[in-house]
Each structure stands twice: as structure tokens, then as C-alpha cells.
Short mmCIF file of C-alpha atoms and ligand atoms in Angstrom, two decimals:
data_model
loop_
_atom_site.label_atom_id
_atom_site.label_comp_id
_atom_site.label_asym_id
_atom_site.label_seq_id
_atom_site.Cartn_x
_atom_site.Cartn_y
_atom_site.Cartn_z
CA UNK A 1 0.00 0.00 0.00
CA UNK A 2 1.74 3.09 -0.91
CA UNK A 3 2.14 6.29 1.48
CA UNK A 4 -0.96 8.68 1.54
CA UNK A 5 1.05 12.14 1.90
CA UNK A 6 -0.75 14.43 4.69
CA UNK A 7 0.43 18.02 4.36
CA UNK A 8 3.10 18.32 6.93
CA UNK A 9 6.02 16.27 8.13
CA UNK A 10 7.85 18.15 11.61
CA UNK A 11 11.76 17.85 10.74
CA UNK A 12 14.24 19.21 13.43
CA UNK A 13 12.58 21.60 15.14
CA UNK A 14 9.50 23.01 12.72
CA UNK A 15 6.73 21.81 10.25
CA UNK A 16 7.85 21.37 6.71
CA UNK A 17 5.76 20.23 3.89
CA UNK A 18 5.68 16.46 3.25
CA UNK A 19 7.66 16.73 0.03
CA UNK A 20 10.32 18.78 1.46
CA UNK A 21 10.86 16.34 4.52
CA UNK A 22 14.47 15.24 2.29
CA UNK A 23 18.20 13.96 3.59
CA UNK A 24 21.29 14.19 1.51
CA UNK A 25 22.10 10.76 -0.06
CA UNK A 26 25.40 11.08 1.90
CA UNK A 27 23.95 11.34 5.66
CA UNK A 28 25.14 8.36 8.31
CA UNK A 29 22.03 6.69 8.42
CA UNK A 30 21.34 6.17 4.69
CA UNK A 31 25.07 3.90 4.80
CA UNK A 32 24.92 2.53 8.48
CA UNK A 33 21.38 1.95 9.68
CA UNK A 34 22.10 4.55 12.27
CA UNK A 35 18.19 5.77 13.63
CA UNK A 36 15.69 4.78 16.07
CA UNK A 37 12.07 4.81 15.62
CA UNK A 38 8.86 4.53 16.98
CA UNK A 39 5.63 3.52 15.98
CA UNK A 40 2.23 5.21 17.59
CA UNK A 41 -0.77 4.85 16.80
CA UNK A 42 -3.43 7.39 17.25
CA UNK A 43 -7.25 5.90 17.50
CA UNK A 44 -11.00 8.01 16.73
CA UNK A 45 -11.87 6.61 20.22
CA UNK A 46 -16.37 7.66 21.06
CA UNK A 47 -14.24 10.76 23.26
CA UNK A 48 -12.42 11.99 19.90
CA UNK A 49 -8.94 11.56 18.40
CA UNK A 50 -6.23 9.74 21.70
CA UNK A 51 -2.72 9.22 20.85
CA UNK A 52 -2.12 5.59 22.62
CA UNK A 53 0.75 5.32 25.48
CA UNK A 54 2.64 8.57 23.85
CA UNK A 55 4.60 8.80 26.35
CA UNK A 56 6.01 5.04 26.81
CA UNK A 57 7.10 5.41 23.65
CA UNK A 58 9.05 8.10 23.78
CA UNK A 59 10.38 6.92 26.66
CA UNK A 60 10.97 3.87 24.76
CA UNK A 61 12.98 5.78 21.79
CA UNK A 62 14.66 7.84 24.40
CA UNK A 63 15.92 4.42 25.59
CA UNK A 64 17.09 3.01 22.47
CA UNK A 65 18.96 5.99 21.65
CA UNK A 66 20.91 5.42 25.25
CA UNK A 67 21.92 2.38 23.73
CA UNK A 68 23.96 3.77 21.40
CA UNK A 69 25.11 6.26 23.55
CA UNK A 70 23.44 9.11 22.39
CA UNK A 71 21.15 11.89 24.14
CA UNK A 72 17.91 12.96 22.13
CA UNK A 73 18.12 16.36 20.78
CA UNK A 74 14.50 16.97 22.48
CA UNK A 75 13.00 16.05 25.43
CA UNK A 76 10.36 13.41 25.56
CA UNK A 77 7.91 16.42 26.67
CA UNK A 78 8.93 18.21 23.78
CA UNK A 79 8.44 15.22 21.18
CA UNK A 80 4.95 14.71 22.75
CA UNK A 81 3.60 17.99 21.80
CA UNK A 82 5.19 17.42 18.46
CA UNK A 83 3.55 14.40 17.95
CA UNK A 84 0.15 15.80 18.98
CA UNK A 85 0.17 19.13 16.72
CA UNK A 86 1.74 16.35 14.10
CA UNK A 87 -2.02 14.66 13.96
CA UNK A 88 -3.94 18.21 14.67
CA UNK A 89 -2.13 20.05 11.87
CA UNK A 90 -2.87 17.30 9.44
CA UNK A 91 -6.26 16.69 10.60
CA UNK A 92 -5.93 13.04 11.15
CA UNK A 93 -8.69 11.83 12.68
CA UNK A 94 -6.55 8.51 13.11
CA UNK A 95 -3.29 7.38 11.58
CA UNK A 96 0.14 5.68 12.37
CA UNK A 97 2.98 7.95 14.15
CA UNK A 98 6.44 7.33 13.59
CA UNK A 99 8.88 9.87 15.38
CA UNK A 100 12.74 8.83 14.03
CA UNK A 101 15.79 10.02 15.06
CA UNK A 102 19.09 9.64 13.13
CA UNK A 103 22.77 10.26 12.26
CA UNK A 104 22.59 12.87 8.99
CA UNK A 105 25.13 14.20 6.54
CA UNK A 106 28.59 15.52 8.13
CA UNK A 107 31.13 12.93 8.75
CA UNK A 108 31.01 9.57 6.68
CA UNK A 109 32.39 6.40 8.44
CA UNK A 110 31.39 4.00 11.48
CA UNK A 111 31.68 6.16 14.14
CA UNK A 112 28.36 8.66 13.82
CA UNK A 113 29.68 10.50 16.45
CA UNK A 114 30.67 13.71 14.58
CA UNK A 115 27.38 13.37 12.08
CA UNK A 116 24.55 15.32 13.43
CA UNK A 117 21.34 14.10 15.65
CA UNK A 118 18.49 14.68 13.62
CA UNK A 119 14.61 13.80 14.40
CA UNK A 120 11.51 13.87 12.66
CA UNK A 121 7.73 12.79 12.92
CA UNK A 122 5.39 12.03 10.71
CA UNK A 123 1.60 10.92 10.34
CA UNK A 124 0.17 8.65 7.93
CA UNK A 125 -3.25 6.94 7.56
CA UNK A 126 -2.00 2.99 7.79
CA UNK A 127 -4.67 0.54 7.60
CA UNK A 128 -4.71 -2.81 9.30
CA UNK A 129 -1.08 -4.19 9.06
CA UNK A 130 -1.38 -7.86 8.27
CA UNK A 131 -4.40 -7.89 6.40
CA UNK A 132 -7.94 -6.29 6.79
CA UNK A 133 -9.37 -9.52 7.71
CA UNK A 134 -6.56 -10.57 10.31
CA UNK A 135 -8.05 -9.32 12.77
CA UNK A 136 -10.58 -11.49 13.31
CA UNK A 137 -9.60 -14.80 11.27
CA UNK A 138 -5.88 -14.85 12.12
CA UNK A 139 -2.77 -15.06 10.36
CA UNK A 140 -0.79 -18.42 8.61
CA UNK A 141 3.02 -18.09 9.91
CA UNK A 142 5.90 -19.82 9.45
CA UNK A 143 8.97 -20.26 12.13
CA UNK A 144 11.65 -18.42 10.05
CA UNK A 145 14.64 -20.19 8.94
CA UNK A 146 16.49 -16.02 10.06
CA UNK A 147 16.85 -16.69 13.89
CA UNK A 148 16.58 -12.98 15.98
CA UNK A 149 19.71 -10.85 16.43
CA UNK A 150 21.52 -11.82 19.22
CA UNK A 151 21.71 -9.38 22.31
CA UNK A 152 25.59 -9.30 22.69
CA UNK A 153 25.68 -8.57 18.50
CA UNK A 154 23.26 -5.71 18.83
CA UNK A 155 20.80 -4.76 21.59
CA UNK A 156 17.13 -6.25 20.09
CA UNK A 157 15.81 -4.34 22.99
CA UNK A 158 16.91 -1.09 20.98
CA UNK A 159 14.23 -0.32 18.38
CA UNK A 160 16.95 0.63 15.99
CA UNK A 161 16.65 1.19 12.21
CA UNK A 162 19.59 -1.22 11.43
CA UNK A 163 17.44 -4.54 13.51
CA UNK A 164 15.19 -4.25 10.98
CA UNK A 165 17.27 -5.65 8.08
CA UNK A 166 17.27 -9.02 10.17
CA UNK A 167 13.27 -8.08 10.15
CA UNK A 168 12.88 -8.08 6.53
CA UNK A 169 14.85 -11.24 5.96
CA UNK A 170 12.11 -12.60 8.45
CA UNK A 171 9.53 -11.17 6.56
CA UNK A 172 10.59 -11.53 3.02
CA UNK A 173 11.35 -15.02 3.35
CA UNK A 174 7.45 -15.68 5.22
CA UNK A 175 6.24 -13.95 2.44
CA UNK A 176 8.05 -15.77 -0.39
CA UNK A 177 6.48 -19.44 1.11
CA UNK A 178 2.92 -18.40 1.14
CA UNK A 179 2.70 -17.17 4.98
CA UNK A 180 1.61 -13.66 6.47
CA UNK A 181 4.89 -13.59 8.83
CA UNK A 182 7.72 -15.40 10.49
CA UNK A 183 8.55 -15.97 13.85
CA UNK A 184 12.16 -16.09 14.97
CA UNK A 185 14.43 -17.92 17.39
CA UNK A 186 16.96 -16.59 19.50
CA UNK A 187 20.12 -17.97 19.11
CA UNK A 188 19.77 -20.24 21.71
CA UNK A 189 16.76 -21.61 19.91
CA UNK A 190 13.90 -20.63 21.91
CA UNK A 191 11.18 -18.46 20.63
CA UNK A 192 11.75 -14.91 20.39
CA UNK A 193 9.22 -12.49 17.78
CA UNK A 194 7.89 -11.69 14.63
CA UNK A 195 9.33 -10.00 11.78
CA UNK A 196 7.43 -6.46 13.87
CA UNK A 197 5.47 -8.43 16.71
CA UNK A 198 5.80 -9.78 19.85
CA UNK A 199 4.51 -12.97 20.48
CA UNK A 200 1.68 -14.81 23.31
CA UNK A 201 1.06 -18.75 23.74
CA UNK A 202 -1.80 -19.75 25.63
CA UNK A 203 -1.94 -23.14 27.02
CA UNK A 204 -4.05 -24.51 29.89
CA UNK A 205 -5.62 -21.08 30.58
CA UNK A 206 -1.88 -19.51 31.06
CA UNK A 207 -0.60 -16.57 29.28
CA UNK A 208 3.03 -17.19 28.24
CA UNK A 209 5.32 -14.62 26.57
CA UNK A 210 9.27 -14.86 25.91
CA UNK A 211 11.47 -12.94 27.62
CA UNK A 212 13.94 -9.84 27.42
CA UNK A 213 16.69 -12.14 27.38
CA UNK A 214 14.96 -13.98 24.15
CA UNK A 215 16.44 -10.59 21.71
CA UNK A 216 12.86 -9.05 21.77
CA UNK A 217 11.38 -5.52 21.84
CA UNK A 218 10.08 -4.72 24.62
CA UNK A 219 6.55 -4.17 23.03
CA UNK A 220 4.25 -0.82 24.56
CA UNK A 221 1.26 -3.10 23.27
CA UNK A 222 3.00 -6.52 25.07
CA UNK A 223 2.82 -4.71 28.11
CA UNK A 224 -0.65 -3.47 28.10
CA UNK A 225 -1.52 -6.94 27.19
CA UNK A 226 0.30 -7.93 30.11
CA UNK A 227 -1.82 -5.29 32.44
CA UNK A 228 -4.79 -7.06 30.91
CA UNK A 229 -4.44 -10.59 31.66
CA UNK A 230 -3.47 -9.81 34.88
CA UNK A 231 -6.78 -7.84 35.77
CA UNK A 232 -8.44 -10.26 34.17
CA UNK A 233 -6.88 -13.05 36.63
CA UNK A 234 -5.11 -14.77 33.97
CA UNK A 235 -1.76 -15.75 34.48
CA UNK A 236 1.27 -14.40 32.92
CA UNK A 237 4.72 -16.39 32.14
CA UNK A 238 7.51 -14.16 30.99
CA UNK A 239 9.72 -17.54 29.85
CA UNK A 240 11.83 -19.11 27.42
CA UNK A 241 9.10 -20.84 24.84
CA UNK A 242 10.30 -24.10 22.96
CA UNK A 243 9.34 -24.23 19.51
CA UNK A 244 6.93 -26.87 20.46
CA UNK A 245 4.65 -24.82 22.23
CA UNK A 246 3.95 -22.91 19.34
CA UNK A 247 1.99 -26.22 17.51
CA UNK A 248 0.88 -27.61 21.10
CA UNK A 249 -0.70 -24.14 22.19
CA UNK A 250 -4.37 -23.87 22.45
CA UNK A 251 -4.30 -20.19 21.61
CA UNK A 252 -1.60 -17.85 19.91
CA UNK A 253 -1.34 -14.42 19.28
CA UNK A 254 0.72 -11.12 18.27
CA UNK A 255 1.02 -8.07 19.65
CA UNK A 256 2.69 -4.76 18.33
CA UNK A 257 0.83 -0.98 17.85
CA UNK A 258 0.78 -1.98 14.05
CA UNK A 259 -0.68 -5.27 14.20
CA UNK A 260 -2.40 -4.27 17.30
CA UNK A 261 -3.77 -8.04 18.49
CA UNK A 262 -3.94 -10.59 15.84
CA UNK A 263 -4.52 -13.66 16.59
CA UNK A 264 -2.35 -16.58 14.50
CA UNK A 265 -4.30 -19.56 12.57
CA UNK A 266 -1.39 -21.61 11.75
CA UNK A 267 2.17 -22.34 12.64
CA UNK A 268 3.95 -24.03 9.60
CA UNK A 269 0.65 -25.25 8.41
CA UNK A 270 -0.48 -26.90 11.93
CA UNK A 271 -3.50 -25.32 12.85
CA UNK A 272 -3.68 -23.58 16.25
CA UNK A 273 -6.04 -24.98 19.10
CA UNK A 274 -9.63 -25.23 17.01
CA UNK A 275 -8.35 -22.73 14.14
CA UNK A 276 -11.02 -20.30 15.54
CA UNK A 277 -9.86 -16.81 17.89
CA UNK A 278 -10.18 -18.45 20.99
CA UNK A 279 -11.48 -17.11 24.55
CA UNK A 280 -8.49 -15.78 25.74
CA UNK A 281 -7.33 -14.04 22.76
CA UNK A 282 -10.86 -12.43 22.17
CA UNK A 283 -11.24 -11.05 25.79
CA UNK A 284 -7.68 -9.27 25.56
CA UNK A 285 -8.83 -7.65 22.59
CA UNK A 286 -12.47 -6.51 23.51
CA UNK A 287 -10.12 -5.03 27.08
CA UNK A 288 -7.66 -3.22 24.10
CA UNK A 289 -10.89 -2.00 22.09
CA UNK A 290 -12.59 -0.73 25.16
CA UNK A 291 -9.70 1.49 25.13
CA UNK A 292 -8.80 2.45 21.59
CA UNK A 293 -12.44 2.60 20.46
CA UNK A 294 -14.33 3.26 23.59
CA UNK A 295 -11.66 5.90 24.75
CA UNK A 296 -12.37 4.01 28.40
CA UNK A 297 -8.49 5.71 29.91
CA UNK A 298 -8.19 4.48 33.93
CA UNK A 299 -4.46 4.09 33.37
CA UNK A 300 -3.63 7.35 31.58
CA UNK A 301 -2.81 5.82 28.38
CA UNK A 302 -4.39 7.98 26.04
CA UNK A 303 -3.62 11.42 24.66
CA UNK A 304 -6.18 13.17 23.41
CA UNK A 305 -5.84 15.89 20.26
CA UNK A 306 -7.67 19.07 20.64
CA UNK A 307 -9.22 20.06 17.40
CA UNK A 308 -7.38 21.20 14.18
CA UNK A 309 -6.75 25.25 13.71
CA UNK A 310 -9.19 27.10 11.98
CA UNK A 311 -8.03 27.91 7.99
CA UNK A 312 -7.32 31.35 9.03
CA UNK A 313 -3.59 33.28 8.08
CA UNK A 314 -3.18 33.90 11.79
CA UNK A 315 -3.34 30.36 12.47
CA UNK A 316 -0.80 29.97 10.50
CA UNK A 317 1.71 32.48 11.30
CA UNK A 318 0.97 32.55 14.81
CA UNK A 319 3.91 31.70 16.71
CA UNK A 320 3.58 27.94 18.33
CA UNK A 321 5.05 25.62 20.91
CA UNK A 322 6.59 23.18 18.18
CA UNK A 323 9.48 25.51 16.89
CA UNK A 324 11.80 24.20 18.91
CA UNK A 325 15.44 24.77 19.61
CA UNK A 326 17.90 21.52 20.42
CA UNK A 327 18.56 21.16 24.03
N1 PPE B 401 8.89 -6.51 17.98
C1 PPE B 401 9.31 -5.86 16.87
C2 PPE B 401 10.51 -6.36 16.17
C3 PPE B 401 8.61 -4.75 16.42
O1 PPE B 401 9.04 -4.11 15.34
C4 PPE B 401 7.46 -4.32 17.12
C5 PPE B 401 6.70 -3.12 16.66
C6 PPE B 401 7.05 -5.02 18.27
C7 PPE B 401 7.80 -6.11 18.66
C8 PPE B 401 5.87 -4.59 19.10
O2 PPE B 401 6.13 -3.40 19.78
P1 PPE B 401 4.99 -2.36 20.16
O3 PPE B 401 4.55 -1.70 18.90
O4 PPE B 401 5.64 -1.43 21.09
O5 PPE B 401 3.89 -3.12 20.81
N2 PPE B 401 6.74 -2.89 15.26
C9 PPE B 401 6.41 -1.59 14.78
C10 PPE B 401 6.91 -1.38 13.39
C11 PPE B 401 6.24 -2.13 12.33
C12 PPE B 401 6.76 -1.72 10.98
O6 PPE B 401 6.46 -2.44 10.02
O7 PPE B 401 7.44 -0.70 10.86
C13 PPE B 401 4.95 -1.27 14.98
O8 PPE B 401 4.15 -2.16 15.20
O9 PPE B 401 4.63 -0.09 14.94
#
């Protein structure tokens, strides 16, 4: 599905228009994967537009860019005003956020140290990310033949530009044999995550999910899954997962802000539990809807937009509280 431009993209410190949002060819990132992302979604909950768990993701890219020892030119206040006007000045009543910082055009070579911090954030309209009908029928996977990056390689925990290239091996090769996505092993051959997903097992009424130590992201939407399951008395495993409890499961899921909760059908062509979304699976989603659709917030985890300016010059012109200067 190709990008739906929106009229403005914010680009180190002001609005510019969508087209103009441009890099030189030679900046770090373009040769060394050198940026860190997030993804956000923002939902047209009954209460109006909500940006979902803003701020633990920008807490989240904040983090990553720690990893590679390197301070964000912004604060995470800063960036979540940005991302708000972002969705008000394009008058998106719901769409996909994705702040990215990364190395641009100075020095060219390994270290990025000398290349400049840049950051951006942009708003698209993105649809549903595995399919429109995923959702509620489930996805075919495959276990991918790409096992995840190793944590003492590069930090999986980091959600770094460069992780993704092990991603679209994951993904390309799913794709390529027939499935909808791939799940990787760590190293050490237990389960890890999907190509952009983290990944639940239920079995015997218990929730399992890998852990940090299995290279994963630590997913915003794995967490609030997490919150649910343990309000809703189900209980949660944070374990290594053997392959085989991906065909023995009764239930089996992903989780990510893109893919939101989508249940999986099959693993390598065995069907999972009856083939059907089953209890478990269903109830955490009607708990994530109740939030995203129903705008229901008792843990703070919605930002809401206020409405777009009026057309007027002065809205425009008038000065705003996303020029911002580096810190
Ligand atoms: N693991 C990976 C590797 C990953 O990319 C994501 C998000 C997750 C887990 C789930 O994290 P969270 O969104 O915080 O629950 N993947 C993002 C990017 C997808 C893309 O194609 O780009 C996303 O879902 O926004």
C-alpha cells in the first residue's frame, strides 16, 4: 500500500511540507542503519482523536537511543507535543505515528559521532497491518529459517533502524512461502518475535510470553496486554518458549501498535487450538478496544488531540510551541 502524503512532516525543530521532509544521499544513516524509531498509533476513540501510550514510547525511543550512547536532541515532553500538533495540523482523525531520530550528513564512516542528531515525525493513515481480515480470522506463519539478532551482537531491545534488516529477511522469506509472517528464534533456539510483533502462547488457561533475554522488543502493546491478563486473573509467564509450544498451544497471538492483536491460525501449516480466535485471545482484545475505540483511559494511556486550527492566516503564522530549539 503506498504512502498517503498528509500536508506536513515536523523535521528538526519546525513543520515542513511532506515533500520537502528530504536527507542528503550522503547522511550516516542512509550507509549505516544509524536511527531509532517509533511507531504510535493514534485511534477516533467515542471521546475523539487519543494518541495511545505517547509517552512510553518516547520513553521507549529515548531508551534506544541510550543504547547507542546518544542523548535525544529533544526532550520526551517536547516530542509529545510534536507528535500531537503532528495529527492536529494534518487533521488526522486517526493514523500511524512514527517519530525517528538519526545520524545525517557531516562525517562519513562507522563512528556517527561527529554526524549530526536529527529527528523527525510524521503521520500517515496505515490501515490494518497484516491484512484487513486478520483481525478477526488470524494469520498463517511460518517459524523463520532467520533466527533474531543476538543481544551481545546488537541490543534487540533497541528499536533501531539497522534490527530491521534481520526483520525483513524474516519477513521476506514468510512472504516468499505463502505465509503472512515469520517468527524467529533466539540464538539459543527458543522463541523470540515476529518480523514487527511480539509474540503470546496460551496453554491450559496460562498466558506465556518470551522474555527480554529472548532478543525481543520490549513491546508498549505486550505490556498493556500484560496489564490485561493480569486484571483479568489470567496468568502471565515471561519464559523461554520451545518451539513446540507454538503447535501444542491452544491459543496464539501477536502483539505490536501496528498489528495491534492478531490472533495466529497456523504455525507451519499446523493449525492452532480449534483454528477459531479463541477465549483468551478475544477477551484481551475486547479489554484493548474498550480502550482504543471506547476511549475508556483508567491508566492514563491515552492522549487526546484538541481540534485542528481554523483555515485562518493567523493560524498559520501565529507563533507555536513546536518551533523548537535543540537542548
Ligand atoms: N517486535 C518488533 C521487532 C517490532 O518491530 C514491534 C513493533 C514489536 C515487537 C511490538 O512493539 P509495540 O509496537 O511497542 O507493541 N513494530 C512496529 C513497526 C512495524 C513496521 O512495520 O514498521 C509497529 O508495530 O509499529
Amino acid at each position: 500500500m503506498p504512502l498517503k502524503p498528509v500536508p506536513y512532516i515536523w523535521m528538526n525543530g519546525r513543520f515542513v511540507r511532506w515533500h520537502q521532509a528530504k536527507i542528503h544521499v550522503l547522511s550516516h544513516v542512509v550507509h549505516y542503519g544509524s536511527s531509532w524509531f517509533e511507531g504510535i498509533r493514534a485511534y477516533k476513540t467515542r471521546r475523539g482523536t487519543a494518541i495511545f501510550r505517547l509517552h512510553d514510547h518516547l520513553r521507549r525511543l529515548e531508551r534506544s537511543l541510550r543504547m547507542y550512547y546518544t542523548e535525544m536532541p529533544y526532550t520526551v515532553e517536547e516530542l509529545e507535543r510534536v507528535c500531537v500538533e503532528v495529527v492536529r495540523r494534518n487533521r488526522l482523525e486517526q493514523c500511524y505515528i512514527r517519530p525517528i531520530v538519526y545520524r545525517g550528513y557531516g562525517d562519513l564512516g562507522v563512528n556517527p559521532m561527529d554526524c549530526p542528531v536529527e529527528v523527525a515525525v510524521a503521520a500517515w493513515e496505515w490501515g490494518a497491518y497484516l491484512g484487513s481480515e486478520a483481525a478477526t480470522r488470524g494469520v498463517d506463519v511460518c517459524v523463520s529459517s532467520w533466527q533474531r539478532i543476538a543481544s551481545n551482537t546488537m541490543p534487540a531491545m533497541a528499536k533501531a533502524g539497522g534490527n530491521y534488516l534481520n526483520s525483513q529477511l524474516v519477513r521476506i522469506e514468510s512472504v516468499r512461502h505463502g505465509y503472512d509472517e515469520g517468527i524467529s528464534l533466539d540464538i539459543f533456539g527458543m522463541v523470540s518475535e515476529g518480523s514487527g510483533e511480539n509474540v503470546f502462547v496460551v496453554m491450559d488457561g496460562v498466558l506465556y510470553t518470551p522474555p527480554l533475554s529472548a532478543s525481543i522488543l520490549p513491546g508498549v502493546t505486550r505490556h498493556t496486554v500484560i496489564t490485561f491478563a493480569r486484571e483479568e486473573g489470567i496468568p502471565v509467564v515471561e519464559s523461554s518458549i520451545p518451539r513446540g509450544m507454538l503447535y501444542a498451544a491452544d491459543e496464539l497471538f501477536f502483539t505490536g501498535t501496528a498489528a495491534e492483536i492478531t490472533p495466529i491460525r497456523s504455525v507451519d501449516g499446523v493449525v492452532v487450538g480449534n483454528g477459531g480466535v479463541g477465549p483468551i485471545t478475544r477477551r484481551l482484545q475486547e479489554r484493548f478496544y474498550q480502550v482504543v475505540r471506547d476511549g475508556e483511559d483508567p491508566y492514563g494511556w491515552l492522549t487526546f488531540v484538541p481540534p485542528a486550527p481554523r483555515r485562518t492566516r493567523a493560524a498559520r503564522v501565529a507563533p507555536e510551541a513546536t518551533n523548537l530549539r535543540r537542548r
